[in-house]
Amino acid sequence: MIIVKRSKSETQVSLLRLQKSLPILRFSLVAALALAISACDALQMTGAAPGENVPVLLQAAQSPADVTTAFIEAWGRQDYAAMYALLAPQSQQLTAGPVFQQMYETADTAIGTSAASASNVRAEEQGQTAVVRYDVTIGSNTFGDIEDHNRTMRLVNTPNGWRVAWSTMDIFDDYAPGTTLDSFSRREPRGNIYARDGQPLVEQGGSVVTIYVTRGVIPNEEDCLTTLSYALLTQRGDLVEMFADYNFETQFPVGEIDPDKYEEYSQSLAQNCAAVIDTRETRRYAGHGAASHITGYIGGIPAAEVDAYVQRGYDFGDLVGLGGIEAQYEESLAGDASRVLRIVEPGGMTVREIASSDGAAPMDVHTTIDYALQMAAGQAIADAFNYAEGNWGSREHSTGGGVVVVDINSGEVLALASYPTFDPGIFNPDTPYFFPGNYITGLLGDTRQPFLNRVIQSSYAPGSVFKIITTAAAAEEGVWGPDEIFDCTRIWYGQQYGDTRNERFDWRNFEPEEANFDTGEVTISDALTASCNPFFYTVGALLYRDRGPSTLTDYARRMGLARQTGIDVGILPEAGGNVPLPRGVDAAISEAIGQGDIQVSLIQMARLVAGVANGGALYEPFITESVGREGEAPVFEFEPTITSEMGLSAETLSIVHRGMCQVTDSSVLGRTSGERLGTAWFVFTDPEGVIAPYTVCAKTGTAQTGRAEPHGWFVAFAPADNPEIAIAGVIEYGREGSETIAPIIRRILDAYFNVPPDQVAPYPDWWFENQYVPLNIPEGSTGV
């Protein structure tokens, strides 16, 4: 409860009150002599139909005290027509109905009025006038109950009974013409968002480096564009478009980076760009795009939401979270503003402070994100698109990609990167960009959808990574024994199983380097390693025929597909994916290799691989670890949660493990072909035969898209013994997963296992040196 404090000693205020009281006294005398206006006329002035709000009110309001009480109660209901009908005719002539209503609507917005009631009402009649003294309680959504004691309302007796001789001081004393009723907030600096090691992912008052260039003085524009593309996580083609907007004499900002990254690039920026830098303090987003799809961003309140935010105590000019954690934890990060309701005279002096409310300090959000791994993931995928821009990374082909890393024993998300990305700072009004609106419009209109969180919001045909599920189902159902041999040829004929197609193919049939030999004899684990399509055609048909049409679908759901993971993404809609029941044996065969109508998300596949690695537990993935203020107990802490178990036997998991761990092992050879069996051994063994200093168990995938460019998949857990993390990634409309996303994930794993910089695997030369060659993957088949 708030008790209004009245000023007693300010001479200026006393004089102001006296000046304001004279017109009221004069008005009261005039009103007492004036001819009364009917209640119907009063209603017409507010636009209300006769008899809508007032008849009962007028019948009940007989005495000055009754009128005062009725007027205040109508205010509490925001029944402005009923209030206006209780005004004396002279007051109605002085203040038109719409003006009266606008005054109270403005006041109620500032107050946050929810109710109003009068008490201790004392009336003193003086002939045809009356003075009513009373106390009022105004319920406020912002300030709680405002208690305003010993108020005064003046009334005149008219032919229609007692009516209010109204002025703005019947809203609040001292609220005279020319003054303003003002509700303003005082907010403490917004809370930070931290990585698991305490480094800020978002830092209020952090330092950033703004890079400016002038085209006319750039020593070598081609080299400058290349340097900027890697420093700013921006595709080179986008920078070319930006440069085209400026003439050669204009110095313009091209982007912002963290101080430590500037140190890394300072020499190249000076030599190649003749860059000019400026350091400033702002709300800093670490990596300036490396973690945008986690942190989100802040900006002005959207026009359509202004009223809702005002009701929550925000001012129009406040900045609010508009995406990611910034939006999900807006109330915690922003805190509650302390607010003051006051009357202000035109010169800005506070005439009267009516009420105030204490705020609540902002809180910080602590995440599960591994800072170094997140920066490495964001950089790795951006670097890949830049390096391969003349090949699969061109905007003509790939629209983007994503990658996510999770802790297999808790569900904690350690890194999440989606590409293309954006610098969240562009939405802050303090941005140095000359035309931020144009930049934002460009982002919104970008067909690659840079705001889309591809890890959580998108779903894709999984291609051969789905063979993990098919392998588990075939092993668990006893459709194929662990040591049983299958002859993996390049062409498969399935009429004996009811397939209506004349023939289906192994992926090797369309690979120039692989087409001259068959994979040959494989076990069930070897089939997964070699991604042998004919094997999976066969067991897909057997599962459908011998175990029932829903068998493979049931295993997919047991292993976490076809439902949301429950990841704490706040306002983002999580893709649920789709694993439909096959409509016949043809569909069952296609679904066994991850084609048909199957759709899965990256976060679903990461959780699935984590479950395979940890023994079958499906954890709910999460990003927010805790929320609270420094030195206080957290108001929220997330506890790792197992949502379900896969229910797979140890033997089945061992079969899957063996198949995945051989994928990256260059020493595993085919039984009859003598060729390397794995589909990604070359990603983890360089041309000189140097093997990665850690072990990885993985599965590649290449899924049809209806275009010549497929989606490329790579999923993995590492290390092979005592696994710690699972990782899943995809490149949209690129080439095979082993060729595109697998090298990116290799670089991220290098970062996780602290491989020295001079030993980090380079990206394939052909990405940069060769032109794009479309893939010829026939319907019903896959690549690797």
Tab-separated table of N, CA and C in Angstrom, residues 285-400:
chain	number	residue	atom	x	y	z
A	285	TYR	N	27.550	-8.826	-27.756
A	285	TYR	CA	27.209	-10.211	-28.054
A	285	TYR	C	28.479	-10.916	-28.518
A	286	ALA	N	29.004	-11.799	-27.690
A	286	ALA	CA	30.276	-12.451	-27.980
A	286	ALA	C	30.224	-13.160	-29.323
A	287	GLY	N	31.263	-12.936	-30.111
A	287	GLY	CA	31.333	-13.584	-31.410
A	287	GLY	C	30.568	-12.869	-32.494
A	288	HIS	N	29.682	-11.933	-32.130
A	288	HIS	CA	28.938	-11.116	-33.088
A	288	HIS	C	28.342	-11.946	-34.217
A	289	GLY	N	27.642	-12.987	-33.824
A	289	GLY	CA	27.012	-13.886	-34.779
A	289	GLY	C	27.323	-15.338	-34.487
A	290	ALA	N	28.353	-15.596	-33.691
A	290	ALA	CA	28.730	-16.982	-33.394
A	290	ALA	C	27.712	-17.686	-32.509
A	291	ALA	N	26.941	-16.920	-31.737
A	291	ALA	CA	25.967	-17.537	-30.826
A	291	ALA	C	24.598	-16.863	-30.917
A	292	SER	N	24.320	-16.212	-32.029
A	292	SER	CA	23.095	-15.413	-32.155
A	292	SER	C	21.833	-16.222	-31.953
A	293	HIS	N	21.824	-17.470	-32.420
A	293	HIS	CA	20.602	-18.269	-32.346
A	293	HIS	C	20.381	-18.845	-30.961
A	294	ILE	N	21.350	-18.646	-30.070
A	294	ILE	CA	21.176	-18.988	-28.654
A	294	ILE	C	20.757	-17.746	-27.878
A	295	THR	N	21.529	-16.686	-28.003
A	295	THR	CA	21.308	-15.503	-27.176
A	295	THR	C	20.102	-14.691	-27.602
A	296	GLY	N	19.818	-14.637	-28.923
A	296	GLY	CA	18.807	-13.706	-29.399
A	296	GLY	C	19.346	-12.297	-29.375
A	297	TYR	N	18.466	-11.313	-29.241
A	297	TYR	CA	18.870	-9.913	-29.325
A	297	TYR	C	17.817	-9.037	-28.663
A	298	ILE	N	18.167	-7.775	-28.431
A	298	ILE	CA	17.210	-6.813	-27.888
A	298	ILE	C	16.951	-5.717	-28.922
A	299	GLY	N	15.819	-5.085	-28.785
A	299	GLY	CA	15.455	-3.989	-29.665
A	299	GLY	C	14.267	-3.246	-29.105
A	300	GLY	N	13.787	-2.273	-29.851
A	300	GLY	CA	12.625	-1.512	-29.424
A	300	GLY	C	11.379	-2.375	-29.331
A	301	ILE	N	10.445	-1.964	-28.497
A	301	ILE	CA	9.194	-2.710	-28.332
A	301	ILE	C	8.424	-2.685	-29.650
A	302	PRO	N	8.020	-3.823	-30.190
A	302	PRO	CA	7.233	-3.842	-31.432
A	302	PRO	C	5.943	-3.041	-31.265
A	303	ALA	N	5.580	-2.332	-32.311
A	303	ALA	CA	4.417	-1.434	-32.231
A	303	ALA	C	3.165	-2.162	-31.769
A	304	ALA	N	2.970	-3.380	-32.232
A	304	ALA	CA	1.754	-4.119	-31.889
A	304	ALA	C	1.734	-4.568	-30.431
A	305	GLU	N	2.878	-4.476	-29.743
A	305	GLU	CA	2.956	-4.982	-28.373
A	305	GLU	C	3.171	-3.871	-27.344
A	306	VAL	N	3.117	-2.621	-27.783
A	306	VAL	CA	3.396	-1.510	-26.873
A	306	VAL	C	2.445	-1.511	-25.680
A	307	ASP	N	1.161	-1.644	-25.932
A	307	ASP	CA	0.186	-1.586	-24.838
A	307	ASP	C	0.444	-2.695	-23.814
A	308	ALA	N	0.746	-3.894	-24.301
A	308	ALA	CA	0.991	-5.015	-23.386
A	308	ALA	C	2.232	-4.755	-22.541
A	309	TYR	N	3.268	-4.204	-23.137
A	309	TYR	CA	4.485	-3.913	-22.377
A	309	TYR	C	4.257	-2.779	-21.387
A	310	VAL	N	3.486	-1.779	-21.782
A	310	VAL	CA	3.183	-0.671	-20.866
A	310	VAL	C	2.445	-1.197	-19.641
A	311	GLN	N	1.513	-2.118	-19.854
A	311	GLN	CA	0.789	-2.699	-18.727
A	311	GLN	C	1.718	-3.477	-17.796
A	312	ARG	N	2.849	-3.934	-18.326
A	312	ARG	CA	3.823	-4.669	-17.519
A	312	ARG	C	4.857	-3.744	-16.885
A	313	GLY	N	4.656	-2.426	-17.066
A	313	GLY	CA	5.542	-1.477	-16.406
A	313	GLY	C	6.680	-0.961	-17.257
A	314	TYR	N	6.658	-1.225	-18.561
A	314	TYR	CA	7.705	-0.735	-19.454
A	314	TYR	C	7.351	0.645	-19.981
A	315	ASP	N	8.363	1.421	-20.300
A	315	ASP	CA	8.174	2.670	-21.021
A	315	ASP	C	8.345	2.411	-22.509
A	316	PHE	N	7.784	3.291	-23.309
A	316	PHE	CA	7.798	3.097	-24.761
A	316	PHE	C	9.225	2.953	-25.295
A	317	GLY	N	10.171	3.678	-24.731
A	317	GLY	CA	11.534	3.662	-25.234
A	317	GLY	C	12.402	2.546	-24.706
A	318	ASP	N	11.874	1.673	-23.852
A	318	ASP	CA	12.677	0.582	-23.306
A	318	ASP	C	13.043	-0.425	-24.393
A	319	LEU	N	14.183	-1.082	-24.217
A	319	LEU	CA	14.596	-2.155	-25.108
A	319	LEU	C	14.242	-3.491	-24.465
A	320	VAL	N	13.751	-4.416	-25.265
A	320	VAL	CA	13.283	-5.700	-24.746
A	320	VAL	C	13.869	-6.835	-25.572
A	321	GLY	N	13.869	-8.023	-24.997
A	321	GLY	CA	14.346	-9.201	-25.701
A	321	GLY	C	13.405	-9.592	-26.821
A	322	LEU	N	13.971	-9.818	-28.000
A	322	LEU	CA	13.152	-10.123	-29.171
A	322	LEU	C	13.489	-11.476	-29.792
A	323	GLY	N	14.341	-12.250	-29.169
A	323	GLY	CA	14.675	-13.562	-29.702
A	323	GLY	C	15.566	-14.301	-28.726
A	324	GLY	N	15.615	-15.620	-28.845
A	324	GLY	CA	16.511	-16.434	-28.037
A	324	GLY	C	16.318	-16.243	-26.544
A	325	ILE	N	17.430	-16.386	-25.803
A	325	ILE	CA	17.381	-16.246	-24.347
A	325	ILE	C	16.961	-14.837	-23.954
A	326	GLU	N	17.329	-13.838	-24.739
A	326	GLU	CA	16.940	-12.458	-24.423
A	326	GLU	C	15.424	-12.338	-24.304
A	327	ALA	N	14.696	-13.013	-25.168
A	327	ALA	CA	13.232	-12.968	-25.112
A	327	ALA	C	12.684	-13.967	-24.107
A	328	GLN	N	13.266	-15.157	-24.076
A	328	GLN	CA	12.764	-16.212	-23.193
A	328	GLN	C	12.827	-15.797	-21.729
A	329	TYR	N	13.900	-15.082	-21.354
A	329	TYR	CA	14.083	-14.670	-19.959
A	329	TYR	C	14.046	-13.142	-19.827
A	330	GLU	N	13.173	-12.528	-20.592
A	330	GLU	CA	13.062	-11.065	-20.565
A	330	GLU	C	12.806	-10.545	-19.158
A	331	GLU	N	11.856	-11.111	-18.455
A	331	GLU	CA	11.517	-10.591	-17.130
A	331	GLU	C	12.691	-10.714	-16.168
A	332	SER	N	13.447	-11.791	-16.276
A	332	SER	CA	14.595	-11.976	-15.383
A	332	SER	C	15.737	-11.040	-15.755
A	333	LEU	N	16.057	-10.956	-17.041
A	333	LEU	CA	17.178	-10.135	-17.486
A	333	LEU	C	16.898	-8.646	-17.310
A	334	ALA	N	15.657	-8.236	-17.518
A	334	ALA	CA	15.312	-6.818	-17.404
A	334	ALA	C	15.056	-6.403	-15.965
A	335	GLY	N	14.598	-7.338	-15.134
A	335	GLY	CA	14.189	-6.964	-13.789
A	335	GLY	C	12.920	-6.139	-13.825
A	336	ASP	N	12.510	-5.661	-12.677
A	336	ASP	CA	11.351	-4.769	-12.590
A	336	ASP	C	11.859	-3.362	-12.348
A	337	ALA	N	11.392	-2.451	-13.161
A	337	ALA	CA	11.807	-1.061	-12.994
A	337	ALA	C	11.161	-0.464	-11.755
A	338	SER	N	11.891	0.389	-11.049
A	338	SER	CA	11.242	1.216	-10.032
A	338	SER	C	10.513	2.318	-10.776
A	339	ARG	N	9.302	2.647	-10.323
A	339	ARG	CA	8.482	3.611	-11.068
A	339	ARG	C	8.015	4.725	-10.142
A	340	VAL	N	7.811	5.869	-10.755
A	340	VAL	CA	7.345	7.050	-10.030
A	340	VAL	C	6.181	7.655	-10.802
A	341	LEU	N	5.093	7.914	-10.084
A	341	LEU	CA	3.951	8.618	-10.657
A	341	LEU	C	3.983	10.032	-10.110
A	342	ARG	N	4.042	11.016	-10.978
A	342	ARG	CA	4.230	12.386	-10.526
A	342	ARG	C	3.498	13.353	-11.446
A	343	ILE	N	3.303	14.566	-10.940
A	343	ILE	CA	2.771	15.668	-11.734
A	343	ILE	C	3.932	16.617	-12.017
A	344	VAL	N	4.094	16.942	-13.288
A	344	VAL	CA	5.243	17.746	-13.720
A	344	VAL	C	4.743	19.014	-14.383
A	345	GLU	N	5.343	20.147	-14.010
A	345	GLU	CA	4.981	21.411	-14.652
A	345	GLU	C	5.792	21.580	-15.943
A	346	PRO	N	5.382	22.482	-16.839
A	346	PRO	CA	6.005	22.560	-18.167
A	346	PRO	C	7.522	22.703	-18.148
A	347	GLY	N	8.058	23.325	-17.133
A	347	GLY	CA	9.503	23.494	-17.064
A	347	GLY	C	10.242	22.257	-16.624
A	348	GLY	N	9.520	21.177	-16.282
A	348	GLY	CA	10.143	19.930	-15.876
A	348	GLY	C	10.204	19.737	-14.380
A	349	MET	N	9.805	20.765	-13.591
A	349	MET	CA	9.837	20.621	-12.146
A	349	MET	C	8.728	19.688	-11.680
A	350	THR	N	9.061	18.806	-10.750
A	350	THR	CA	8.052	17.920	-10.168
A	350	THR	C	7.199	18.710	-9.191
A	351	VAL	N	5.917	18.857	-9.522
A	351	VAL	CA	4.987	19.568	-8.652
A	351	VAL	C	4.579	18.677	-7.485
A	352	ARG	N	4.378	17.408	-7.808
A	352	ARG	CA	3.939	16.494	-6.760
A	352	ARG	C	4.296	15.068	-7.153
A	353	GLU	N	4.850	14.320	-6.228
A	353	GLU	CA	5.080	12.900	-6.428
A	353	GLU	C	3.938	12.159	-5.773
A	354	ILE	N	3.189	11.420	-6.577
A	354	ILE	CA	1.963	10.787	-6.104
A	354	ILE	C	2.224	9.394	-5.553
A	355	ALA	N	3.015	8.636	-6.262
A	355	ALA	CA	3.252	7.246	-5.835
A	355	ALA	C	4.559	6.755	-6.431
A	356	SER	N	5.070	5.724	-5.854
A	356	SER	CA	6.274	5.099	-6.393
A	356	SER	C	6.236	3.621	-6.045
A	357	SER	N	6.988	2.842	-6.806
A	357	SER	CA	7.081	1.411	-6.533
A	357	SER	C	8.530	0.979	-6.640
A	358	ASP	N	8.925	0.109	-5.749
A	358	ASP	CA	10.277	-0.423	-5.797
A	358	ASP	C	10.381	-1.453	-6.912
A	359	GLY	N	11.501	-1.443	-7.592
A	359	GLY	CA	11.723	-2.431	-8.632
A	359	GLY	C	12.439	-3.651	-8.089
A	360	ALA	N	12.811	-4.539	-8.997
A	360	ALA	CA	13.594	-5.726	-8.660
A	360	ALA	C	14.817	-5.743	-9.562
A	361	ALA	N	15.963	-5.997	-8.977
A	361	ALA	CA	17.206	-5.984	-9.741
A	361	ALA	C	17.183	-7.050	-10.819
A	362	PRO	N	17.793	-6.776	-11.971
A	362	PRO	CA	17.882	-7.793	-13.023
A	362	PRO	C	18.636	-9.029	-12.553
A	363	MET	N	18.402	-10.124	-13.234
A	363	MET	CA	19.095	-11.377	-12.954
A	363	MET	C	19.957	-11.755	-14.153
A	364	ASP	N	20.926	-12.605	-13.893
A	364	ASP	CA	21.772	-13.150	-14.948
A	364	ASP	C	21.288	-14.543	-15.314
A	365	VAL	N	21.537	-14.925	-16.556
A	365	VAL	CA	21.219	-16.272	-17.024
A	365	VAL	C	22.527	-17.008	-17.280
A	366	HIS	N	22.664	-18.166	-16.669
A	366	HIS	CA	23.851	-19.000	-16.855
A	366	HIS	C	23.469	-20.197	-17.723
A	367	THR	N	24.236	-20.409	-18.771
A	367	THR	CA	23.911	-21.457	-19.729
A	367	THR	C	24.868	-22.641	-19.617
A	368	THR	N	24.542	-23.679	-20.362
A	368	THR	CA	25.380	-24.873	-20.445
A	368	THR	C	26.442	-24.745	-21.537
A	369	ILE	N	26.444	-23.638	-22.249
A	369	ILE	CA	27.292	-23.482	-23.432
A	369	ILE	C	28.776	-23.433	-23.047
A	370	ASP	N	29.572	-24.211	-23.766
A	370	ASP	CA	31.029	-24.168	-23.646
A	370	ASP	C	31.506	-23.020	-24.530
A	371	TYR	N	32.031	-21.952	-23.909
A	371	TYR	CA	32.334	-20.720	-24.651
A	371	TYR	C	33.274	-20.984	-25.830
A	372	ALA	N	34.409	-21.632	-25.562
A	372	ALA	CA	35.397	-21.845	-26.623
A	372	ALA	C	34.833	-22.730	-27.727
A	373	LEU	N	34.070	-23.757	-27.350
A	373	LEU	CA	33.493	-24.658	-28.350
A	373	LEU	C	32.441	-23.943	-29.184
A	374	GLN	N	31.656	-23.076	-28.543
A	374	GLN	CA	30.639	-22.324	-29.278
A	374	GLN	C	31.278	-21.391	-30.295
A	375	MET	N	32.337	-20.671	-29.880
A	375	MET	CA	33.019	-19.775	-30.816
A	375	MET	C	33.631	-20.582	-31.962
A	376	ALA	N	34.180	-21.758	-31.648
A	376	ALA	CA	34.778	-22.604	-32.674
A	376	ALA	C	33.719	-23.108	-33.656
A	377	ALA	N	32.547	-23.495	-33.137
A	377	ALA	CA	31.483	-23.996	-34.005
A	377	ALA	C	30.966	-22.906	-34.934
A	378	GLY	N	30.725	-21.722	-34.378
A	378	GLY	CA	30.254	-20.615	-35.205
A	378	GLY	C	31.263	-20.240	-36.277
A	379	GLN	N	32.545	-20.215	-35.906
A	379	GLN	CA	33.596	-19.872	-36.860
A	379	GLN	C	33.757	-20.965	-37.909
A	380	ALA	N	33.690	-22.229	-37.498
A	380	ALA	CA	33.930	-23.337	-38.419
A	380	ALA	C	32.908	-23.370	-39.544
A	381	ILE	N	31.646	-23.186	-39.204
A	381	ILE	CA	30.623	-23.274	-40.246
A	381	ILE	C	30.653	-22.043	-41.148
A	382	ALA	N	30.963	-20.868	-40.582
A	382	ALA	CA	31.084	-19.658	-41.399
A	382	ALA	C	32.297	-19.748	-42.325
A	383	ASP	N	33.414	-20.241	-41.790
A	383	ASP	CA	34.616	-20.402	-42.609
A	383	ASP	C	34.363	-21.361	-43.768
A	384	ALA	N	33.614	-22.425	-43.502
A	384	ALA	CA	33.337	-23.409	-44.535
A	384	ALA	C	32.567	-22.793	-45.690
A	385	PHE	N	31.559	-22.016	-45.375
A	385	PHE	CA	30.770	-21.392	-46.443
A	385	PHE	C	31.597	-20.382	-47.225
A	386	ASN	N	32.497	-19.703	-46.566
A	386	ASN	CA	33.358	-18.770	-47.287
A	386	ASN	C	34.359	-19.498	-48.173
A	387	TYR	N	34.978	-20.538	-47.632
A	387	TYR	CA	35.993	-21.258	-48.388
A	387	TYR	C	35.373	-21.984	-49.582
A	388	ALA	N	34.144	-22.475	-49.417
A	388	ALA	CA	33.471	-23.231	-50.482
A	388	ALA	C	32.501	-22.360	-51.274
A	389	GLU	N	32.663	-21.039	-51.211
A	389	GLU	CA	31.691	-20.157	-51.873
A	389	GLU	C	31.681	-20.357	-53.383
A	390	GLY	N	32.786	-20.766	-53.960
A	390	GLY	CA	32.812	-21.052	-55.392
A	390	GLY	C	32.325	-22.437	-55.733
A	391	ASN	N	31.940	-23.202	-54.731
A	391	ASN	CA	31.493	-24.575	-54.940
A	391	ASN	C	30.125	-24.743	-54.278
A	392	TRP	N	29.997	-25.726	-53.391
A	392	TRP	CA	28.698	-25.986	-52.769
A	392	TRP	C	28.231	-24.861	-51.866
A	393	GLY	N	29.163	-24.001	-51.361
A	393	GLY	CA	28.790	-22.934	-50.442
A	393	GLY	C	28.162	-21.727	-51.096
A	394	SER	N	28.073	-21.715	-52.419
A	394	SER	CA	27.470	-20.595	-53.135
A	394	SER	C	25.996	-20.445	-52.785
A	395	ARG	N	25.529	-19.198	-52.808
A	395	ARG	CA	24.101	-18.946	-52.572
A	395	ARG	C	23.253	-19.599	-53.650
A	396	GLU	N	23.844	-19.891	-54.780
A	396	GLU	CA	23.136	-20.572	-55.853
A	396	GLU	C	22.778	-22.002	-55.451
A	397	HIS	N	23.553	-22.546	-54.519
A	397	HIS	CA	23.337	-23.921	-54.096
A	397	HIS	C	22.856	-23.974	-52.644
A	398	SER	N	23.767	-23.981	-51.688
A	398	SER	CA	23.372	-24.201	-50.296
A	398	SER	C	22.703	-22.971	-49.691
A	399	THR	N	21.643	-23.246	-48.933
A	399	THR	CA	20.934	-22.173	-48.226
A	399	THR	C	21.378	-22.037	-46.780
A	400	GLY	N	22.226	-22.969	-46.303
A	400	GLY	CA	22.686	-22.850	-44.925
A	400	GLY	C	22.953	-24.199	-44.295
